[in-house]
Amino acid sequence: MGTAPDARRPGPDGPAAARARLLAAPGPGGRGRRTALSALTDDWLAGLFAAAGAPAGAAVVAVGGYGRGELSPRSDLDVLLLHEGRLDPALPERLWYPVWDSGASLDHAVRTPAEARSVAAADLRAQLGLLDARHVAGDPALTAALRSAVLADWRADAPRRLPELRELGRERAERHGELSFLLEPDLKEARGGLRDVVALGAIAASWLADAPREGLAAAALRLADVRDALHLVTGRATDRLALQDQDQVAERLGVPDADALLRGVYEAARTVAYASDVAWRSVERVLAARSGRGRRPHRRFPFAAGRGAGAVGRGAVARGAVERRPLAEGVVEQDGEAVLAQGARPAADPVLPLRAAAAAAQNGLALADATVRRLAAECRPLPVPWPDEAREQLVTLLGAGEACLPVWEALEARGLISRLLPDWERVRCRPQRNAVHRWTVDRHLVETAVRAAAMTRRVARPDLLLVAALLHDIGKGGPGDHSEAGEAAVRGLAARMGFDPESVETLAVLVRHHLTLVDTATRRDPDDPATVEAVTKAVGSVPRLELLRALTEADALATGPAAWSAWRASLVDGLADRAAARLSGAPGGCPGAAESEPTAEQERLAVEAARTGGPALALPSSSLPSSSRSSSSRSSPSLSAGGGADPAGAGSTGVRLLLAVPDRPGLLGTVAGVLALHRLTVRSAGLRELDPIGAGPVLLLSWTVAAEFGGLPEAARLRADLRRALDGSLDVSRRLAERDAAAPRRRGVPVPPPVVSVAPPVASASATVLEVRAHDAPGLLHRIGRALDGAGVRVRTAHVSTLGAEAVDAFYLTDAAGRPLGARRAGEVAAAVRAALG
């Protein structure tokens, strides 16, 4: 009874047959088969080298993928014949011809060590191949000397070669796209593919930086296994996973179906792409430090070793001090990334991941990988329902637009998104087999939120628009209509996030009907009353219609070029205009002016202000979580009605500051400026007029405020500064301008321009309603108040709120006699406010 043939030995029927037996054998697949194939090829080439009569001082060297011992079934054999300068000219032919005769694809070169180094110095691809050089046959000392020399050259020249390598990667990404989202991806060349794995090895070999290693080896292994199966299924050396091959590749790998195959490929590619982003940022920091192009110091903090080291990354200890700029409570900027502050305690602060992410995105920064890893390891899950701050931070993150994407990817890479939104796991990396869609389901949702961020000025509730954009396709991946499934899912998710019942219902309507406008506009007769009736019945109010119109456009733009056009936009706009006209009499079209009765505390302060002629205020003395803990947001609309429904000390949304002041011109802007000087962020504000003792009107301002960092100011100091500002001894505008001029400039993110508009007369019978929608910023309310004062109008009531990072304010204006403004006068006031906001 004979023994089974050894697949590593060519045997009497030749190397091609031995190779075929190995590939057809039921033995190890994946890495084991690639290693065995490399070993078989080693033995074959070693035999050919010996048979060719090779002299001393020559060697066969495997380079590239063959050098790494990772031969795929149809891979090229990258081989270098290395010699010391004395070589029989016929030797290469005796070595190469048998390889060609076998049908193998050969990429070969014949060089001395000096020639090999010279070529590598001129050709980056050749140098990358030599970094993986491995001895196969001949003189091992020759191979070892070349390896050492090439690695030394690479490390010495890394500052020049690494930027060149990154540029090659960018060019590949432009040509081949992102592996994580393509329906027919190139497993090797696309961003996140096997070429990027090789680039990460080259970065590590430079000793300048490294990539995060968690999951990277498994991701590279998965991509290589899929490539092997593709080679075997097609019988060709192809790296493109074409649609017609996906089912067979999935079957060969034991994967349930083609969708499961693609999800696995996408997950692996995202791991590689994220590791690449982190590694290249590290390279940029090192090279910038070496060239003296590092960021100019703003404020220096001593660096403490130990727990804080994990928050700021490696290499900081060697400098002895770390340059950091505060961004939010527990979050600072360091070396162009957002990292945790030394005093941050993730285990005691479950909102910290969202706060850090929002701060990074709003400042146009990446979120450091060490920070994300620490947050994932130490932070407790958010309570259910979420604190208000957590919801506001999510909205702030989404409102950053394009800057949200790398931050979201960082959270996704460490599993934080699925922890925050359990339903996300169903759509994560899910392919969309539709020629119109260019993204996976999860990335499409984030892209929709990015598009919606540019439309926040068009709606009264930008927070609902952004969250609806993020969740509108959350029902995909399950049975039945995804809009109906999404409606059920979003009700649970919105309640989990802590939205009030009315907002939950609005989000459910938007998700259920996110296709209604475009489908109805393109498939129904717009002149048929039933067409408009279908839309009005679905949305129920003008604010919801505005939200649905913006969501429709954002969804289409994030789908792909074929999903939106000027023609579609005109049809949707026409239908929306008809529906708005039908709904114009419905409640909720404009901000209401209804006010609750003043509380006992408000009446007490108003009486005190009327009797003393100066400001009277009530401010809790307890310390307050910084405003960063809910971005710069000022509260939800439910807190802005100027009444007093919220008790002082309103938890994570801030504390209530009550202020009564005898009426005088410019009061709103002056008070807002003093609060800004004390670094109090206004989250909501309400203004109303009282006459408690018949001695003249007193303005009662009800603010929800939070300290930008640290605790609240002392009430006595705040009152003193208010008195000085009101009597003119404190120039608030000048002080704010000086502080702004001294502050370091950050990149920030592009935001839509502010929108200032006059509401239709139906908004109020006794005043003109001026609506302002803008990106929130320090001193915003101060600038608005000064503009209104300069325009010579009275602010009868005001309703100020910030949703995420977007201010949505309404000011009820009259002339000096207490009458609504005429249309022309209202337009002039709006223009003055618009000019003040730039």
mmCIF file of N, CA and C in Angstrom, residues 5-11 14-16 18-19 21-22 34-52 60-62 66 69 71 77 79 95 98-99 134-138:
data_model
loop_
_atom_site.group_PDB
_atom_site.id
_atom_site.type_symbol
_atom_site.label_atom_id
_atom_site.label_comp_id
_atom_site.label_asym_id
_atom_site.label_seq_id
_atom_site.Cartn_x
_atom_site.Cartn_y
_atom_site.Cartn_z
ATOM 1 N N PRO A 5 0.771 11.137 -2.068
ATOM 2 C CA PRO A 5 1.782 12.052 -2.594
ATOM 3 C C PRO A 5 1.865 13.321 -1.750
ATOM 4 N N ASP A 6 3.079 13.840 -1.640
ATOM 5 C CA ASP A 6 3.294 15.107 -0.927
ATOM 6 C C ASP A 6 3.043 16.251 -1.909
ATOM 7 N N ALA A 7 2.009 17.060 -1.605
ATOM 8 C CA ALA A 7 1.636 18.130 -2.534
ATOM 9 C C ALA A 7 2.726 19.171 -2.688
ATOM 10 N N ARG A 8 3.701 19.210 -1.737
ATOM 11 C CA ARG A 8 4.779 20.206 -1.849
ATOM 12 C C ARG A 8 5.822 19.809 -2.877
ATOM 13 N N ARG A 9 5.861 18.539 -3.245
ATOM 14 C CA ARG A 9 6.856 18.072 -4.214
ATOM 15 C C ARG A 9 6.229 17.966 -5.584
ATOM 16 N N PRO A 10 6.896 18.492 -6.601
ATOM 17 C CA PRO A 10 6.296 18.483 -7.936
ATOM 18 C C PRO A 10 5.886 17.107 -8.402
ATOM 19 N N GLY A 11 6.677 16.028 -8.130
ATOM 20 C CA GLY A 11 6.302 14.694 -8.598
ATOM 21 C C GLY A 11 6.627 14.509 -10.062
ATOM 22 N N GLY A 14 5.065 16.843 -12.943
ATOM 23 C CA GLY A 14 5.396 18.251 -13.090
ATOM 24 C C GLY A 14 4.791 19.148 -12.033
ATOM 25 N N PRO A 15 5.327 20.373 -11.928
ATOM 26 C CA PRO A 15 4.884 21.312 -10.900
ATOM 27 C C PRO A 15 3.443 21.775 -11.082
ATOM 28 N N ALA A 16 3.001 21.903 -12.327
ATOM 29 C CA ALA A 16 1.634 22.355 -12.554
ATOM 30 C C ALA A 16 0.636 21.370 -11.957
ATOM 31 N N ALA A 18 1.253 19.256 -9.502
ATOM 32 C CA ALA A 18 1.369 19.317 -8.046
ATOM 33 C C ALA A 18 0.591 20.511 -7.496
ATOM 34 N N ARG A 19 0.682 21.621 -8.198
ATOM 35 C CA ARG A 19 -0.060 22.824 -7.788
ATOM 36 C C ARG A 19 -1.555 22.569 -7.866
ATOM 37 N N ARG A 21 -3.080 19.703 -7.634
ATOM 38 C CA ARG A 21 -3.487 18.804 -6.560
ATOM 39 C C ARG A 21 -3.653 19.550 -5.241
ATOM 40 N N LEU A 22 -2.751 20.501 -5.000
ATOM 41 C CA LEU A 22 -2.832 21.272 -3.761
ATOM 42 C C LEU A 22 -4.110 22.111 -3.723
ATOM 43 N N ARG A 34 -2.295 28.975 1.370
ATOM 44 C CA ARG A 34 -1.351 29.938 0.796
ATOM 45 C C ARG A 34 0.078 29.645 1.243
ATOM 46 N N THR A 35 0.232 29.274 2.501
ATOM 47 C CA THR A 35 1.561 28.930 2.994
ATOM 48 C C THR A 35 2.096 27.677 2.303
ATOM 49 N N ALA A 36 1.217 26.681 2.143
ATOM 50 C CA ALA A 36 1.637 25.443 1.474
ATOM 51 C C ALA A 36 1.991 25.708 0.013
ATOM 52 N N LEU A 37 1.229 26.567 -0.633
ATOM 53 C CA LEU A 37 1.512 26.902 -2.029
ATOM 54 C C LEU A 37 2.844 27.631 -2.151
ATOM 55 N N SER A 38 3.122 28.521 -1.201
ATOM 56 C CA SER A 38 4.417 29.213 -1.205
ATOM 57 C C SER A 38 5.559 28.225 -0.978
ATOM 58 N N ALA A 39 5.351 27.288 -0.052
ATOM 59 C CA ALA A 39 6.404 26.306 0.234
ATOM 60 C C ALA A 39 6.647 25.398 -0.965
ATOM 61 N N LEU A 40 5.571 24.978 -1.634
ATOM 62 C CA LEU A 40 5.714 24.149 -2.831
ATOM 63 C C LEU A 40 6.522 24.902 -3.899
ATOM 64 N N THR A 41 6.205 26.174 -4.057
ATOM 65 C CA THR A 41 6.919 26.989 -5.051
ATOM 66 C C THR A 41 8.379 27.179 -4.638
ATOM 67 N N ASP A 42 8.624 27.335 -3.349
ATOM 68 C CA ASP A 42 10.011 27.444 -2.869
ATOM 69 C C ASP A 42 10.818 26.207 -3.268
ATOM 70 N N ASP A 43 10.226 25.036 -2.999
ATOM 71 C CA ASP A 43 10.942 23.792 -3.305
ATOM 72 C C ASP A 43 11.210 23.674 -4.799
ATOM 73 N N TRP A 44 10.236 24.047 -5.575
ATOM 74 C CA TRP A 44 10.369 23.953 -7.031
ATOM 75 C C TRP A 44 11.473 24.876 -7.533
ATOM 76 N N LEU A 45 11.442 26.155 -7.085
ATOM 77 C CA LEU A 45 12.463 27.098 -7.544
ATOM 78 C C LEU A 45 13.851 26.717 -7.025
ATOM 79 N N ALA A 46 13.920 26.198 -5.818
ATOM 80 C CA ALA A 46 15.217 25.756 -5.296
ATOM 81 C C ALA A 46 15.785 24.627 -6.142
ATOM 82 N N GLY A 47 14.910 23.706 -6.579
ATOM 83 C CA GLY A 47 15.366 22.628 -7.436
ATOM 84 C C GLY A 47 15.833 23.143 -8.782
ATOM 85 N N LEU A 48 15.089 24.086 -9.363
ATOM 86 C CA LEU A 48 15.474 24.672 -10.646
ATOM 87 C C LEU A 48 16.801 25.423 -10.513
ATOM 88 N N PHE A 49 16.979 26.127 -9.411
ATOM 89 C CA PHE A 49 18.210 26.882 -9.180
ATOM 90 C C PHE A 49 19.415 25.946 -9.114
ATOM 91 N N ALA A 50 19.249 24.834 -8.409
ATOM 92 C CA ALA A 50 20.348 23.872 -8.309
ATOM 93 C C ALA A 50 20.630 23.218 -9.652
ATOM 94 N N ALA A 51 19.546 22.862 -10.386
ATOM 95 C CA ALA A 51 19.713 22.196 -11.678
ATOM 96 C C ALA A 51 20.333 23.115 -12.718
ATOM 97 N N ALA A 52 20.148 24.432 -12.555
ATOM 98 C CA ALA A 52 20.688 25.393 -13.522
ATOM 99 C C ALA A 52 22.174 25.617 -13.321
ATOM 100 N N VAL A 60 18.122 33.158 -4.966
ATOM 101 C CA VAL A 60 16.755 33.406 -5.424
ATOM 102 C C VAL A 60 15.998 34.009 -4.240
ATOM 103 N N VAL A 61 15.399 35.154 -4.475
ATOM 104 C CA VAL A 61 14.718 35.879 -3.410
ATOM 105 C C VAL A 61 13.259 36.100 -3.805
ATOM 106 N N ALA A 62 12.360 35.698 -2.933
ATOM 107 C CA ALA A 62 10.933 35.980 -3.144
ATOM 108 C C ALA A 62 10.628 37.368 -2.612
ATOM 109 N N TYR A 66 4.571 36.930 -2.578
ATOM 110 C CA TYR A 66 5.292 35.654 -2.483
ATOM 111 C C TYR A 66 6.326 35.726 -1.373
ATOM 112 N N GLY A 69 4.985 34.910 1.863
ATOM 113 C CA GLY A 69 4.460 33.554 1.987
ATOM 114 C C GLY A 69 2.963 33.495 1.824
ATOM 115 N N LEU A 71 0.848 33.264 -1.174
ATOM 116 C CA LEU A 71 0.520 33.062 -2.582
ATOM 117 C C LEU A 71 -0.944 32.656 -2.725
ATOM 118 N N LEU A 77 4.310 35.139 -9.448
ATOM 119 C CA LEU A 77 5.511 34.812 -8.695
ATOM 120 C C LEU A 77 6.479 35.977 -8.857
ATOM 121 N N VAL A 79 9.915 37.311 -8.214
ATOM 122 C CA VAL A 79 11.193 36.670 -7.879
ATOM 123 C C VAL A 79 12.342 37.564 -8.323
ATOM 124 N N LEU A 95 16.694 29.242 -15.536
ATOM 125 C CA LEU A 95 15.836 29.288 -14.349
ATOM 126 C C LEU A 95 14.398 29.671 -14.696
ATOM 127 N N PRO A 98 11.587 27.080 -17.401
ATOM 128 C CA PRO A 98 10.693 26.050 -16.844
ATOM 129 C C PRO A 98 9.471 26.638 -16.134
ATOM 130 N N VAL A 99 9.646 27.814 -15.530
ATOM 131 C CA VAL A 99 8.501 28.455 -14.868
ATOM 132 C C VAL A 99 7.486 28.888 -15.917
ATOM 133 N N ARG A 134 12.351 37.569 0.982
ATOM 134 C CA ARG A 134 12.521 36.321 1.746
ATOM 135 C C ARG A 134 13.422 35.383 0.951
ATOM 136 N N HIS A 135 14.372 34.753 1.631
ATOM 137 C CA HIS A 135 15.319 33.863 0.972
ATOM 138 C C HIS A 135 14.630 32.571 0.534
ATOM 139 N N VAL A 136 14.926 32.159 -0.726
ATOM 140 C CA VAL A 136 14.372 30.906 -1.255
ATOM 141 C C VAL A 136 15.483 29.891 -1.506
ATOM 142 N N ALA A 137 16.568 30.297 -2.184
ATOM 143 C CA ALA A 137 17.634 29.351 -2.533
ATOM 144 C C ALA A 137 18.936 30.114 -2.729
ATOM 145 N N GLY A 138 20.045 29.402 -2.676
ATOM 146 C CA GLY A 138 21.348 30.006 -2.914
ATOM 147 C C GLY A 138 21.995 30.496 -1.639
#
